[in-house]
């Protein structure tokens, strides 16, 4: 239990469009964001900004299993490509 951290996750259907891409990623980090899940990322720049802020971007094809107030466990030694 000592090595478990808790952070916020953000979900959107299509994210990363607009002129505030850099600010949006950094604001998520300020709000405790550790992970961002989307059906698709509108630009590579937004996804890169998330990574630069220390937020893990995930893409999902199924939104039926995403529910409010649930936990996602991510193993520390996960390989991200």
Coordinates of N, CA and C in Angstrom, one line a residue:
X1 N 0.8 -1.2 0.0 CA 0.0 0.0 0.0 C 0.9 1.3 0.0
X2 N 2.1 1.2 0.4 CA 3.0 2.4 0.4 C 3.3 2.9 -1.0
X3 N 3.3 2.0 -2.0 CA 3.7 2.4 -3.3 C 2.5 2.7 -4.2
X4 N 1.3 2.9 -3.6 CA 0.1 3.2 -4.4 C -0.2 4.7 -4.3
X5 N -0.3 5.3 -5.5 CA -0.7 6.7 -5.5 C -2.1 6.9 -6.1
X6 N -2.7 8.0 -5.8 CA -4.1 8.2 -6.2 C -4.1 9.6 -7.0
X7 N -4.6 9.5 -8.2 CA -4.7 10.7 -9.0 C -6.0 10.7 -9.8
X8 N -6.4 11.9 -10.3 CA -7.6 12.0 -11.1 C -7.5 11.5 -12.5
X9 N -8.6 11.1 -13.1 CA -8.6 10.8 -14.5 C -9.6 11.6 -15.2
X10 N -9.4 11.9 -16.4 CA -10.3 12.8 -17.2 C -10.7 12.0 -18.4
X11 N -12.0 12.1 -18.8 CA -12.5 11.4 -20.0 C -13.2 12.3 -20.9
X12 N -13.0 12.1 -22.2 CA -13.7 12.9 -23.2 C -13.8 12.1 -24.4
X13 N -14.8 12.4 -25.2 CA -15.0 11.6 -26.5 C -13.9 12.0 -27.5
X14 N -13.7 13.3 -27.7 CA -12.7 13.8 -28.7 C -12.1 15.1 -28.1
X15 N -10.8 15.0 -27.7 CA -10.2 16.0 -26.9 C -9.0 16.5 -27.7
X16 N -8.6 17.8 -27.4 CA -7.4 18.3 -27.9 C -7.5 19.3 -29.1
X17 N -8.8 19.8 -29.3 CA -9.0 20.8 -30.4 C -9.1 22.2 -29.8
X18 N -8.5 23.1 -30.4 CA -8.6 24.5 -29.9 C -7.2 25.1 -29.6
X19 N -7.3 26.4 -29.3 CA -6.0 27.1 -29.1 C -5.4 27.0 -27.7
X20 N -6.1 26.3 -26.8 CA -5.6 26.2 -25.4 C -5.1 24.8 -25.1
X21 N -4.5 24.2 -26.1 CA -4.1 22.8 -25.9 C -3.0 22.7 -24.7
X22 N -2.0 23.6 -24.7 CA -1.0 23.5 -23.7 C -1.6 23.8 -22.3
X23 N -2.4 24.8 -22.3 CA -3.0 25.2 -21.0 C -3.9 24.1 -20.5
X24 N -4.7 23.4 -21.3 CA -5.6 22.4 -20.9 C -4.8 21.2 -20.3
X25 N -3.7 20.8 -20.9 CA -3.0 19.7 -20.3 C -2.4 20.1 -18.9
X26 N -1.8 21.3 -18.8 CA -1.2 21.7 -17.6 C -2.2 21.9 -16.5
X27 N -3.4 22.4 -16.9 CA -4.5 22.6 -15.9 C -5.0 21.3 -15.3
X28 N -5.0 20.2 -16.2 CA -5.4 18.9 -15.7 C -4.4 18.4 -14.6
X29 N -3.1 18.7 -14.9 CA -2.1 18.3 -13.9 C -2.3 19.0 -12.6
X30 N -2.6 20.3 -12.6 CA -2.8 21.1 -11.4 C -4.0 20.6 -10.6
X31 N -5.0 20.0 -11.4 CA -6.2 19.5 -10.7 C -5.9 18.0 -10.2
X32 N -4.7 17.5 -10.3 CA -4.4 16.2 -9.8 C -4.5 15.1 -10.9
X33 N -4.5 15.5 -12.1 CA -4.7 14.5 -13.2 C -3.4 13.7 -13.4
X34 N -3.7 12.4 -13.5 CA -2.6 11.4 -13.8 C -2.8 10.7 -15.1
X35 N -4.1 10.7 -15.5 CA -4.5 9.9 -16.7 C -5.6 10.6 -17.4
X36 N -5.6 10.5 -18.8 CA -6.6 11.1 -19.6 C -7.0 10.0 -20.6
X37 N -8.3 9.7 -20.7 CA -8.9 8.7 -21.6 C -9.8 9.4 -22.6
X38 N -9.6 9.0 -23.8 CA -10.5 9.6 -24.9 C -10.8 8.6 -25.9
X39 N -11.8 8.8 -26.7 CA -12.1 8.0 -27.8 C -11.1 8.3 -28.9
X40 N -10.7 9.5 -29.0 CA -9.6 9.9 -29.9 C -9.1 11.3 -29.5
X41 N -7.8 11.5 -29.8 CA -7.2 12.7 -29.6 C -7.1 13.5 -30.9
X42 N -7.6 14.7 -30.9 CA -7.8 15.5 -32.1 C -6.4 15.8 -32.8
X43 N -5.4 16.1 -31.9 CA -4.1 16.4 -32.5 C -3.0 15.6 -31.7
X44 N -1.9 15.4 -32.4 CA -0.7 14.8 -31.7 C -0.1 15.8 -30.7
X45 N -0.3 17.1 -30.9 CA 0.2 18.1 -30.0 C -0.4 18.0 -28.6
X46 N -1.7 17.8 -28.6 CA -2.4 17.7 -27.3 C -1.9 16.4 -26.5
X47 N -1.8 15.3 -27.3 CA -1.3 14.1 -26.6 C 0.1 14.3 -26.1
X48 N 1.0 14.9 -26.9 CA 2.3 15.2 -26.5 C 2.4 16.1 -25.3
X49 N 1.5 17.1 -25.2 CA 1.4 18.0 -24.1 C 1.0 17.3 -22.8
X50 N 0.1 16.3 -22.9 CA -0.2 15.5 -21.8 C 1.0 14.7 -21.3
X51 N 1.7 14.1 -22.2 CA 2.9 13.3 -21.8 C 3.9 14.3 -21.1
X52 N 4.1 15.4 -21.7 CA 5.1 16.4 -21.1 C 4.7 16.9 -19.7
X53 N 3.4 16.9 -19.5 CA 2.9 17.3 -18.1 C 2.9 16.1 -17.2
X54 N 3.2 14.9 -17.6 CA 3.2 13.7 -16.7 C 1.9 13.1 -16.6
X55 N 1.1 13.3 -17.6 CA -0.3 12.6 -17.7 C -0.2 11.5 -18.7
X56 N -0.7 10.3 -18.4 CA -0.7 9.2 -19.3 C -2.0 9.3 -20.2
X57 N -1.8 9.4 -21.5 CA -3.0 9.4 -22.4 C -3.4 8.0 -22.8
X58 N -4.6 7.6 -22.7 CA -5.2 6.3 -23.1 C -6.3 6.6 -24.2
X59 N -6.4 5.6 -25.1 CA -7.4 5.6 -26.1 C -8.3 4.4 -25.8
X60 N -9.6 4.6 -25.8 CA -10.5 3.5 -25.6 C -11.5 3.5 -26.8
X61 N -12.0 2.3 -27.0 CA -13.0 2.1 -28.1 C -14.4 1.9 -27.5
X62 N -14.4 1.6 -26.2 CA -15.7 1.2 -25.5 C -15.9 2.1 -24.3
X63 N -16.9 2.9 -24.3 CA -17.2 3.8 -23.2 C -18.3 3.2 -22.2
X64 N -18.8 2.1 -22.5 CA -19.8 1.5 -21.7 C -19.3 1.1 -20.3
X65 N -18.0 0.8 -20.2 CA -17.4 0.3 -18.9 C -16.8 1.5 -18.1
X66 N -16.9 2.7 -18.6 CA -16.3 3.9 -17.9 C -17.5 4.5 -17.0
X67 N -17.3 4.4 -15.7 CA -18.3 4.9 -14.8 C -17.7 5.9 -13.9
X68 N -18.5 6.8 -13.4 CA -18.1 7.8 -12.4 C -17.8 7.2 -11.1
X69 N -16.7 7.7 -10.4 CA -16.3 7.2 -9.1 C -15.8 5.8 -9.0
X70 N -15.2 5.3 -10.1 CA -14.5 4.0 -10.1 C -13.0 4.2 -10.1
X71 N -12.3 3.2 -9.8 CA -10.8 3.3 -9.8 C -10.3 2.5 -10.9
X72 N -9.1 3.0 -11.4 CA -8.4 2.3 -12.5 C -7.0 2.0 -11.8
X73 N -6.6 0.7 -11.9 CA -5.3 0.3 -11.3 C -4.4 0.1 -12.5
X74 N -3.2 0.8 -12.5 CA -2.2 0.7 -13.5 C -0.9 0.2 -12.8
X75 N -0.5 -0.9 -13.3 CA 0.8 -1.5 -12.8 C 1.9 -0.6 -13.1
X76 N 2.8 -0.4 -12.1 CA 3.9 0.5 -12.3 C 4.9 0.1 -13.4
X77 N 5.1 -1.2 -13.6 CA 6.0 -1.7 -14.6 C 5.4 -1.9 -15.9
X78 N 4.4 -1.2 -16.3 CA 3.7 -1.3 -17.5 C 4.6 -0.7 -18.7
X79 N 4.5 -1.3 -19.8 CA 5.3 -0.8 -21.0 C 4.3 0.0 -21.8
X80 N 4.6 1.2 -22.1 CA 3.7 2.1 -22.9 C 4.5 2.3 -24.2
X81 N 3.8 2.0 -25.3 CA 4.3 2.3 -26.6 C 3.6 3.4 -27.3

